[in-house]
Amino acid sequence: MFELLPSLKGVLVSRSFDPTLWPVPIHSSGTDLFIGETDLRAESLRHTTGFFVDAAGEPRCPSTDECDAAHPVLVTRIIAAHVTGGRAVVRVDAALPLTTAISDVAFVGVGLAGATLADITVIDTAGHRRTVHAELPAGVIATGTLVIALRPVADRASVVAR
């Protein structure tokens, strides 16, 4: 595409998420992400581990508590990132609830020039893995902030019982 439109090569695209997939209104300004008026990168620096937020962007409980049904957005820091061959593996400092899947991810503070759609596997503190096909910025780094939109998944036992 850049061969056809070389002027786009240096354009800074700041949104790495699809707002229609998020359970709360989320928006960007530059490379910062906001829920309501809350700057998620600044808020993540005030916490030692990942945390859930409500629709206004207010932190509600640490990721170690089971409050994901009420607050399906998780803000966490990246501990390690490995990108190769159109795939990424990202370790985070939070526990992902076992009853959820990832709808979308947003990388805070990273421009999207050179970003691609990729399979992104998120590994939580317990070693559980979730994979999502989403926009992957070229400059993903450890210590960056990752915001994760979660959605509930059907309880397997109740599906089998039907």
Short mmCIF file of N, CA and C in Angstrom, two decimals:
data_model
loop_
_atom_site.label_atom_id
_atom_site.label_comp_id
_atom_site.label_asym_id
_atom_site.label_seq_id
_atom_site.Cartn_x
_atom_site.Cartn_y
_atom_site.Cartn_z
N MET A 1 0.81 -1.19 0.00
CA MET A 1 0.00 0.00 0.00
C MET A 1 0.86 1.26 0.00
N PHE A 2 1.99 1.23 0.75
CA PHE A 2 2.83 2.41 0.81
C PHE A 2 3.52 2.69 -0.53
N GLU A 3 3.63 1.64 -1.38
CA GLU A 3 4.19 1.86 -2.71
C GLU A 3 3.23 2.72 -3.53
N LEU A 4 1.93 2.51 -3.35
CA LEU A 4 0.92 3.29 -4.08
C LEU A 4 0.71 4.66 -3.48
N LEU A 5 0.75 4.73 -2.16
CA LEU A 5 0.51 5.99 -1.45
C LEU A 5 1.66 6.27 -0.48
N PRO A 6 2.82 6.65 -0.99
CA PRO A 6 3.98 6.84 -0.11
C PRO A 6 3.78 7.93 0.93
N SER A 7 2.85 8.84 0.71
CA SER A 7 2.63 9.91 1.69
C SER A 7 2.03 9.37 2.98
N LEU A 8 1.45 8.17 2.95
CA LEU A 8 0.86 7.59 4.16
C LEU A 8 1.89 6.93 5.06
N LYS A 9 3.09 6.70 4.56
CA LYS A 9 4.08 5.94 5.31
C LYS A 9 4.40 6.57 6.66
N GLY A 10 4.46 7.87 6.74
CA GLY A 10 4.81 8.53 7.99
C GLY A 10 3.63 9.01 8.80
N VAL A 11 2.43 8.70 8.39
CA VAL A 11 1.24 9.18 9.09
C VAL A 11 1.12 8.47 10.44
N LEU A 12 0.85 9.25 11.47
CA LEU A 12 0.66 8.68 12.80
C LEU A 12 -0.82 8.40 13.01
N VAL A 13 -1.15 7.13 13.10
CA VAL A 13 -2.51 6.71 13.40
C VAL A 13 -2.51 6.37 14.88
N SER A 14 -3.47 6.90 15.61
CA SER A 14 -3.40 6.75 17.06
C SER A 14 -4.36 5.71 17.62
N ARG A 15 -5.31 5.24 16.86
CA ARG A 15 -6.30 4.32 17.41
C ARG A 15 -5.97 2.89 17.03
N SER A 16 -5.76 2.05 18.03
CA SER A 16 -5.44 0.64 17.77
C SER A 16 -6.57 -0.27 18.18
N PHE A 17 -7.79 0.23 18.17
CA PHE A 17 -8.90 -0.57 18.66
C PHE A 17 -10.14 -0.27 17.84
N ASP A 18 -11.10 -1.17 17.92
CA ASP A 18 -12.39 -1.00 17.27
C ASP A 18 -13.41 -0.63 18.34
N PRO A 19 -13.84 0.64 18.42
CA PRO A 19 -14.73 1.06 19.51
C PRO A 19 -16.05 0.31 19.55
N THR A 20 -16.46 -0.32 18.46
CA THR A 20 -17.73 -1.06 18.47
C THR A 20 -17.62 -2.37 19.25
N LEU A 21 -16.40 -2.84 19.49
CA LEU A 21 -16.21 -4.09 20.23
C LEU A 21 -16.10 -3.88 21.74
N TRP A 22 -16.03 -2.64 22.16
CA TRP A 22 -15.79 -2.34 23.57
C TRP A 22 -17.11 -2.18 24.32
N PRO A 23 -17.18 -2.71 25.55
CA PRO A 23 -18.41 -2.62 26.34
C PRO A 23 -18.62 -1.25 26.97
N VAL A 24 -17.63 -0.38 26.88
CA VAL A 24 -17.73 0.99 27.41
C VAL A 24 -17.25 1.95 26.33
N PRO A 25 -17.69 3.22 26.40
CA PRO A 25 -17.20 4.19 25.42
C PRO A 25 -15.71 4.49 25.64
N ILE A 26 -14.89 4.19 24.66
CA ILE A 26 -13.45 4.42 24.74
C ILE A 26 -13.05 5.30 23.58
N HIS A 27 -12.10 6.22 23.81
CA HIS A 27 -11.65 7.09 22.74
C HIS A 27 -10.17 7.42 22.93
N SER A 28 -9.57 7.94 21.88
CA SER A 28 -8.15 8.25 21.93
C SER A 28 -7.92 9.73 21.66
N SER A 29 -6.79 10.19 22.15
CA SER A 29 -6.29 11.53 21.86
C SER A 29 -4.79 11.36 21.69
N GLY A 30 -4.32 11.48 20.46
CA GLY A 30 -2.93 11.16 20.20
C GLY A 30 -2.73 9.67 20.43
N THR A 31 -1.76 9.33 21.27
CA THR A 31 -1.53 7.91 21.58
C THR A 31 -2.09 7.54 22.96
N ASP A 32 -2.81 8.46 23.59
CA ASP A 32 -3.42 8.17 24.89
C ASP A 32 -4.84 7.67 24.70
N LEU A 33 -5.27 6.80 25.62
CA LEU A 33 -6.63 6.26 25.60
C LEU A 33 -7.40 6.75 26.81
N PHE A 34 -8.68 6.99 26.60
CA PHE A 34 -9.53 7.51 27.67
C PHE A 34 -10.83 6.72 27.72
N ILE A 35 -11.30 6.49 28.94
CA ILE A 35 -12.67 6.06 29.19
C ILE A 35 -13.25 7.19 30.02
N GLY A 36 -14.26 7.85 29.50
CA GLY A 36 -14.73 9.08 30.13
C GLY A 36 -13.61 10.10 30.05
N GLU A 37 -13.29 10.72 31.16
CA GLU A 37 -12.19 11.69 31.21
C GLU A 37 -10.91 11.08 31.78
N THR A 38 -10.92 9.80 32.07
CA THR A 38 -9.78 9.14 32.72
C THR A 38 -8.74 8.73 31.69
N ASP A 39 -7.52 9.23 31.86
CA ASP A 39 -6.38 8.86 31.03
C ASP A 39 -5.88 7.50 31.54
N LEU A 40 -6.04 6.46 30.75
CA LEU A 40 -5.74 5.11 31.21
C LEU A 40 -4.25 4.87 31.44
N ARG A 41 -3.38 5.52 30.69
CA ARG A 41 -1.95 5.36 30.93
C ARG A 41 -1.56 5.98 32.27
N ALA A 42 -2.03 7.19 32.52
CA ALA A 42 -1.73 7.85 33.80
C ALA A 42 -2.30 7.05 34.97
N GLU A 43 -3.50 6.54 34.80
CA GLU A 43 -4.13 5.76 35.87
C GLU A 43 -3.36 4.46 36.12
N SER A 44 -2.84 3.84 35.06
CA SER A 44 -2.11 2.58 35.24
C SER A 44 -0.81 2.79 36.02
N LEU A 45 -0.24 3.98 35.92
CA LEU A 45 0.99 4.26 36.66
C LEU A 45 0.75 4.38 38.16
N ARG A 46 -0.50 4.61 38.55
CA ARG A 46 -0.84 4.72 39.98
C ARG A 46 -1.09 3.36 40.64
N HIS A 47 -1.14 2.31 39.86
CA HIS A 47 -1.45 0.98 40.39
C HIS A 47 -0.24 0.05 40.24
N THR A 48 -0.11 -0.88 41.18
CA THR A 48 1.02 -1.81 41.12
C THR A 48 0.70 -3.03 40.27
N THR A 49 -0.58 -3.34 40.08
CA THR A 49 -0.99 -4.45 39.21
C THR A 49 -2.16 -3.99 38.35
N GLY A 50 -2.60 -4.87 37.48
CA GLY A 50 -3.74 -4.56 36.63
C GLY A 50 -4.99 -4.30 37.44
N PHE A 51 -5.95 -3.61 36.83
CA PHE A 51 -7.19 -3.29 37.52
C PHE A 51 -8.33 -3.17 36.51
N PHE A 52 -9.55 -3.39 37.00
CA PHE A 52 -10.75 -3.24 36.19
C PHE A 52 -11.24 -1.81 36.30
N VAL A 53 -11.92 -1.32 35.25
CA VAL A 53 -12.49 0.03 35.30
C VAL A 53 -13.97 -0.03 34.94
N ASP A 54 -14.70 0.99 35.39
CA ASP A 54 -16.12 1.07 35.06
C ASP A 54 -16.31 1.92 33.81
N ALA A 55 -17.55 2.17 33.42
CA ALA A 55 -17.85 2.89 32.19
C ALA A 55 -17.37 4.33 32.22
N ALA A 56 -17.15 4.89 33.42
CA ALA A 56 -16.64 6.26 33.54
C ALA A 56 -15.12 6.29 33.56
N GLY A 57 -14.48 5.12 33.55
CA GLY A 57 -13.03 5.05 33.58
C GLY A 57 -12.45 4.99 34.98
N GLU A 58 -13.30 4.92 35.98
CA GLU A 58 -12.83 4.86 37.36
C GLU A 58 -12.37 3.45 37.71
N PRO A 59 -11.19 3.33 38.35
CA PRO A 59 -10.75 2.01 38.78
C PRO A 59 -11.68 1.47 39.85
N ARG A 60 -12.06 0.21 39.72
CA ARG A 60 -13.02 -0.38 40.65
C ARG A 60 -12.45 -1.49 41.49
N CYS A 61 -11.60 -2.31 40.96
CA CYS A 61 -11.03 -3.38 41.78
C CYS A 61 -9.79 -3.92 41.08
N PRO A 62 -8.86 -4.46 41.87
CA PRO A 62 -7.66 -5.04 41.25
C PRO A 62 -8.02 -6.29 40.47
N SER A 63 -7.15 -6.68 39.57
CA SER A 63 -7.41 -7.84 38.72
C SER A 63 -7.41 -9.14 39.50
N THR A 64 -7.00 -9.10 40.75
CA THR A 64 -7.01 -10.31 41.57
C THR A 64 -8.40 -10.61 42.12
N ASP A 65 -9.32 -9.64 42.05
CA ASP A 65 -10.69 -9.85 42.51
C ASP A 65 -11.55 -10.29 41.34
N GLU A 66 -12.64 -10.98 41.63
CA GLU A 66 -13.55 -11.44 40.59
C GLU A 66 -14.67 -10.42 40.38
N CYS A 67 -14.38 -9.32 39.73
CA CYS A 67 -15.42 -8.33 39.47
C CYS A 67 -15.58 -8.09 37.97
N ASP A 68 -15.11 -9.03 37.16
CA ASP A 68 -15.09 -8.85 35.71
C ASP A 68 -16.47 -8.73 35.09
N ALA A 69 -17.49 -9.34 35.70
CA ALA A 69 -18.83 -9.26 35.11
C ALA A 69 -19.36 -7.83 35.18
N ALA A 70 -19.04 -7.14 36.25
CA ALA A 70 -19.51 -5.77 36.42
C ALA A 70 -18.64 -4.77 35.67
N HIS A 71 -17.37 -5.06 35.49
CA HIS A 71 -16.42 -4.12 34.87
C HIS A 71 -15.57 -4.86 33.84
N PRO A 72 -16.06 -5.01 32.62
CA PRO A 72 -15.37 -5.86 31.64
C PRO A 72 -14.23 -5.20 30.87
N VAL A 73 -13.55 -4.22 31.47
CA VAL A 73 -12.36 -3.64 30.86
C VAL A 73 -11.23 -3.77 31.87
N LEU A 74 -10.11 -4.32 31.41
CA LEU A 74 -8.95 -4.53 32.26
C LEU A 74 -7.80 -3.67 31.74
N VAL A 75 -7.18 -2.93 32.64
CA VAL A 75 -6.00 -2.12 32.31
C VAL A 75 -4.82 -2.80 32.99
N THR A 76 -3.78 -3.10 32.22
CA THR A 76 -2.65 -3.84 32.76
C THR A 76 -1.36 -3.39 32.08
N ARG A 77 -0.24 -3.73 32.69
CA ARG A 77 1.04 -3.42 32.08
C ARG A 77 1.62 -4.67 31.41
N ILE A 78 2.35 -4.43 30.35
CA ILE A 78 3.03 -5.52 29.64
C ILE A 78 4.33 -5.82 30.36
N ILE A 79 4.52 -7.08 30.72
CA ILE A 79 5.75 -7.52 31.39
C ILE A 79 6.80 -7.91 30.36
N ALA A 80 6.37 -8.61 29.31
CA ALA A 80 7.27 -9.05 28.25
C ALA A 80 6.48 -9.14 26.95
N ALA A 81 7.16 -8.88 25.85
CA ALA A 81 6.51 -8.95 24.54
C ALA A 81 7.48 -9.58 23.55
N HIS A 82 6.94 -10.50 22.74
CA HIS A 82 7.74 -11.14 21.70
C HIS A 82 6.91 -11.12 20.42
N VAL A 83 7.43 -10.46 19.40
CA VAL A 83 6.73 -10.32 18.13
C VAL A 83 7.56 -10.97 17.04
N THR A 84 6.93 -11.90 16.30
CA THR A 84 7.62 -12.55 15.19
C THR A 84 6.60 -13.13 14.22
N GLY A 85 6.87 -13.02 12.95
CA GLY A 85 6.06 -13.66 11.92
C GLY A 85 4.58 -13.35 11.95
N GLY A 86 4.22 -12.11 12.20
CA GLY A 86 2.80 -11.75 12.20
C GLY A 86 2.04 -12.19 13.43
N ARG A 87 2.75 -12.58 14.47
CA ARG A 87 2.13 -13.00 15.73
C ARG A 87 2.84 -12.28 16.87
N ALA A 88 2.13 -12.13 17.97
CA ALA A 88 2.73 -11.53 19.16
C ALA A 88 2.31 -12.33 20.38
N VAL A 89 3.24 -12.47 21.30
CA VAL A 89 2.95 -13.06 22.60
C VAL A 89 3.28 -11.98 23.63
N VAL A 90 2.28 -11.64 24.43
CA VAL A 90 2.41 -10.55 25.40
C VAL A 90 2.09 -11.09 26.79
N ARG A 91 3.02 -10.95 27.72
CA ARG A 91 2.77 -11.31 29.12
C ARG A 91 2.35 -10.06 29.87
N VAL A 92 1.31 -10.20 30.70
CA VAL A 92 0.79 -9.04 31.43
C VAL A 92 0.85 -9.29 32.94
N ASP A 93 0.72 -8.21 33.72
CA ASP A 93 0.83 -8.30 35.18
C ASP A 93 -0.52 -8.47 35.87
N ALA A 94 -1.48 -9.04 35.18
CA ALA A 94 -2.82 -9.21 35.73
C ALA A 94 -3.32 -10.62 35.47
N ALA A 95 -4.35 -10.99 36.22
CA ALA A 95 -5.01 -12.27 36.02
C ALA A 95 -6.26 -12.05 35.17
N LEU A 96 -6.37 -12.77 34.07
CA LEU A 96 -7.57 -12.69 33.25
C LEU A 96 -8.62 -13.64 33.83
N PRO A 97 -9.84 -13.18 34.00
CA PRO A 97 -10.88 -14.06 34.53
C PRO A 97 -11.09 -15.27 33.62
N LEU A 98 -11.23 -16.44 34.21
CA LEU A 98 -11.37 -17.67 33.43
C LEU A 98 -12.65 -17.72 32.62
N THR A 99 -13.65 -16.95 33.01
CA THR A 99 -14.95 -16.99 32.33
C THR A 99 -15.07 -15.95 31.23
N THR A 100 -13.94 -15.41 30.76
CA THR A 100 -13.99 -14.37 29.74
C THR A 100 -13.09 -14.70 28.56
N ALA A 101 -13.40 -14.04 27.45
CA ALA A 101 -12.55 -14.05 26.26
C ALA A 101 -12.20 -12.60 25.96
N ILE A 102 -11.20 -12.39 25.14
CA ILE A 102 -10.79 -11.04 24.78
C ILE A 102 -11.53 -10.62 23.51
N SER A 103 -12.23 -9.49 23.58
CA SER A 103 -12.91 -8.93 22.40
C SER A 103 -11.95 -8.10 21.57
N ASP A 104 -11.13 -7.30 22.25
CA ASP A 104 -10.21 -6.40 21.56
C ASP A 104 -9.15 -5.96 22.55
N VAL A 105 -8.05 -5.43 22.03
CA VAL A 105 -7.00 -4.87 22.86
C VAL A 105 -6.62 -3.50 22.31
N ALA A 106 -6.10 -2.66 23.19
CA ALA A 106 -5.61 -1.34 22.78
C ALA A 106 -4.27 -1.10 23.46
N PHE A 107 -3.28 -0.76 22.67
CA PHE A 107 -1.95 -0.47 23.19
C PHE A 107 -1.86 1.03 23.43
N VAL A 108 -1.60 1.41 24.66
CA VAL A 108 -1.58 2.81 25.05
C VAL A 108 -0.18 3.38 24.86
N GLY A 109 -0.11 4.59 24.30
CA GLY A 109 1.16 5.28 24.18
C GLY A 109 2.02 4.84 23.01
N VAL A 110 1.46 4.08 22.09
CA VAL A 110 2.23 3.59 20.94
C VAL A 110 1.53 4.04 19.67
N GLY A 111 2.27 4.72 18.79
CA GLY A 111 1.71 5.11 17.50
C GLY A 111 1.53 3.89 16.61
N LEU A 112 0.65 3.99 15.64
CA LEU A 112 0.35 2.83 14.80
C LEU A 112 0.99 2.86 13.42
N ALA A 113 1.92 3.77 13.18
CA ALA A 113 2.62 3.76 11.90
C ALA A 113 3.32 2.41 11.76
N GLY A 114 3.01 1.68 10.71
CA GLY A 114 3.60 0.36 10.49
C GLY A 114 2.86 -0.76 11.18
N ALA A 115 1.70 -0.49 11.77
CA ALA A 115 0.94 -1.54 12.46
C ALA A 115 0.32 -2.50 11.46
N THR A 116 0.05 -3.72 11.93
CA THR A 116 -0.58 -4.75 11.10
C THR A 116 -1.61 -5.50 11.93
N LEU A 117 -2.53 -6.16 11.24
CA LEU A 117 -3.44 -7.07 11.94
C LEU A 117 -2.67 -8.35 12.23
N ALA A 118 -2.80 -8.83 13.45
CA ALA A 118 -2.02 -10.01 13.84
C ALA A 118 -2.76 -10.78 14.93
N ASP A 119 -2.35 -12.03 15.12
CA ASP A 119 -2.83 -12.80 16.26
C ASP A 119 -2.00 -12.39 17.47
N ILE A 120 -2.68 -11.94 18.51
CA ILE A 120 -2.01 -11.49 19.73
C ILE A 120 -2.43 -12.43 20.85
N THR A 121 -1.48 -13.13 21.42
CA THR A 121 -1.75 -14.02 22.55
C THR A 121 -1.34 -13.31 23.83
N VAL A 122 -2.29 -13.19 24.74
CA VAL A 122 -2.05 -12.55 26.04
C VAL A 122 -1.92 -13.66 27.07
N ILE A 123 -0.81 -13.66 27.81
CA ILE A 123 -0.57 -14.63 28.88
C ILE A 123 -0.65 -13.88 30.20
N ASP A 124 -1.53 -14.35 31.09
CA ASP A 124 -1.70 -13.66 32.38
C ASP A 124 -0.75 -14.22 33.43
N THR A 125 -0.88 -13.72 34.65
CA THR A 125 0.03 -14.11 35.73
C THR A 125 -0.09 -15.58 36.11
N ALA A 126 -1.23 -16.20 35.84
CA ALA A 126 -1.41 -17.63 36.13
C ALA A 126 -0.98 -18.52 34.97
N GLY A 127 -0.55 -17.93 33.86
CA GLY A 127 -0.14 -18.70 32.70
C GLY A 127 -1.26 -19.01 31.73
N HIS A 128 -2.47 -18.52 32.01
CA HIS A 128 -3.59 -18.73 31.09
C HIS A 128 -3.39 -17.88 29.85
N ARG A 129 -3.81 -18.41 28.71
CA ARG A 129 -3.62 -17.74 27.42
C ARG A 129 -4.96 -17.43 26.77
N ARG A 130 -5.03 -16.26 26.16
CA ARG A 130 -6.18 -15.87 25.34
C ARG A 130 -5.59 -15.25 24.07
N THR A 131 -6.17 -15.56 22.93
CA THR A 131 -5.67 -15.01 21.66
C THR A 131 -6.78 -14.22 20.99
N VAL A 132 -6.39 -13.10 20.40
CA VAL A 132 -7.32 -12.24 19.68
C VAL A 132 -6.63 -11.77 18.40
N HIS A 133 -7.39 -11.61 17.34
CA HIS A 133 -6.86 -11.06 16.09
C HIS A 133 -7.16 -9.57 16.12
N ALA A 134 -6.12 -8.76 16.22
CA ALA A 134 -6.30 -7.32 16.40
C ALA A 134 -5.13 -6.55 15.81
N GLU A 135 -5.23 -5.24 15.86
CA GLU A 135 -4.19 -4.34 15.36
C GLU A 135 -2.97 -4.42 16.28
N LEU A 136 -1.81 -4.70 15.70
CA LEU A 136 -0.56 -4.81 16.46
C LEU A 136 0.38 -3.69 16.05
N PRO A 137 0.65 -2.75 16.95
CA PRO A 137 1.59 -1.68 16.63
C PRO A 137 3.00 -2.22 16.41
N ALA A 138 3.78 -1.51 15.63
CA ALA A 138 5.15 -1.94 15.35
C ALA A 138 6.04 -1.79 16.58
N GLY A 139 5.69 -0.89 17.49
CA GLY A 139 6.57 -0.60 18.62
C GLY A 139 6.08 -1.11 19.96
N VAL A 140 5.60 -2.35 20.04
CA VAL A 140 5.14 -2.90 21.31
C VAL A 140 6.36 -3.16 22.19
N ILE A 141 6.31 -2.65 23.43
CA ILE A 141 7.43 -2.82 24.34
C ILE A 141 6.95 -3.30 25.71
N ALA A 142 7.84 -3.96 26.43
CA ALA A 142 7.55 -4.31 27.82
C ALA A 142 7.46 -3.01 28.60
N THR A 143 6.71 -3.01 29.64
CA THR A 143 6.37 -1.86 30.50
C THR A 143 5.29 -0.97 29.90
N GLY A 144 4.86 -1.23 28.68
CA GLY A 144 3.76 -0.47 28.09
C GLY A 144 2.44 -0.85 28.74
N THR A 145 1.43 -0.03 28.51
CA THR A 145 0.10 -0.29 29.06
C THR A 145 -0.77 -0.93 28.00
N LEU A 146 -1.49 -1.98 28.39
CA LEU A 146 -2.42 -2.68 27.51
C LEU A 146 -3.80 -2.61 28.13
N VAL A 147 -4.78 -2.21 27.34
CA VAL A 147 -6.17 -2.17 27.80
C VAL A 147 -6.91 -3.29 27.06
N ILE A 148 -7.62 -4.11 27.82
CA ILE A 148 -8.25 -5.31 27.27
C ILE A 148 -9.76 -5.25 27.46
N ALA A 149 -10.50 -5.41 26.35
CA ALA A 149 -11.96 -5.52 26.42
C ALA A 149 -12.30 -6.99 26.58
N LEU A 150 -13.02 -7.32 27.64
CA LEU A 150 -13.38 -8.70 27.93
C LEU A 150 -14.86 -8.93 27.64
N ARG A 151 -15.17 -10.15 27.26
CA ARG A 151 -16.58 -10.53 27.09
C ARG A 151 -16.77 -11.88 27.75
N PRO A 152 -17.94 -12.09 28.34
CA PRO A 152 -18.18 -13.38 29.00
C PRO A 152 -18.30 -14.50 27.97
N VAL A 153 -17.90 -15.67 28.36
CA VAL A 153 -18.09 -16.86 27.53
C VAL A 153 -19.06 -17.78 28.26
N ALA A 154 -19.76 -18.59 27.49
CA ALA A 154 -20.73 -19.50 28.08
C ALA A 154 -20.02 -20.50 28.99
N ASP A 155 -20.64 -20.77 30.11
CA ASP A 155 -20.12 -21.78 31.02
C ASP A 155 -20.23 -23.13 30.34
N ARG A 156 -19.11 -23.80 30.16
CA ARG A 156 -19.09 -25.06 29.42
C ARG A 156 -19.99 -26.12 30.05
N ALA A 157 -20.04 -26.16 31.37
CA ALA A 157 -20.88 -27.15 32.05
C ALA A 157 -22.36 -26.93 31.75
N SER A 158 -22.79 -25.67 31.69
CA SER A 158 -24.21 -25.41 31.41
C SER A 158 -24.54 -25.70 29.96
N VAL A 159 -23.59 -25.51 29.05
CA VAL A 159 -23.83 -25.81 27.64
C VAL A 159 -23.95 -27.31 27.45
N VAL A 160 -23.10 -28.10 28.11
CA VAL A 160 -23.13 -29.55 27.99
C VAL A 160 -24.41 -30.11 28.61
N ALA A 161 -24.90 -29.49 29.69
CA ALA A 161 -26.09 -29.97 30.38
C ALA A 161 -27.36 -29.77 29.56
N ARG A 162 -27.35 -28.83 28.63
CA ARG A 162 -28.56 -28.55 27.83
C ARG A 162 -28.87 -29.62 26.89
#
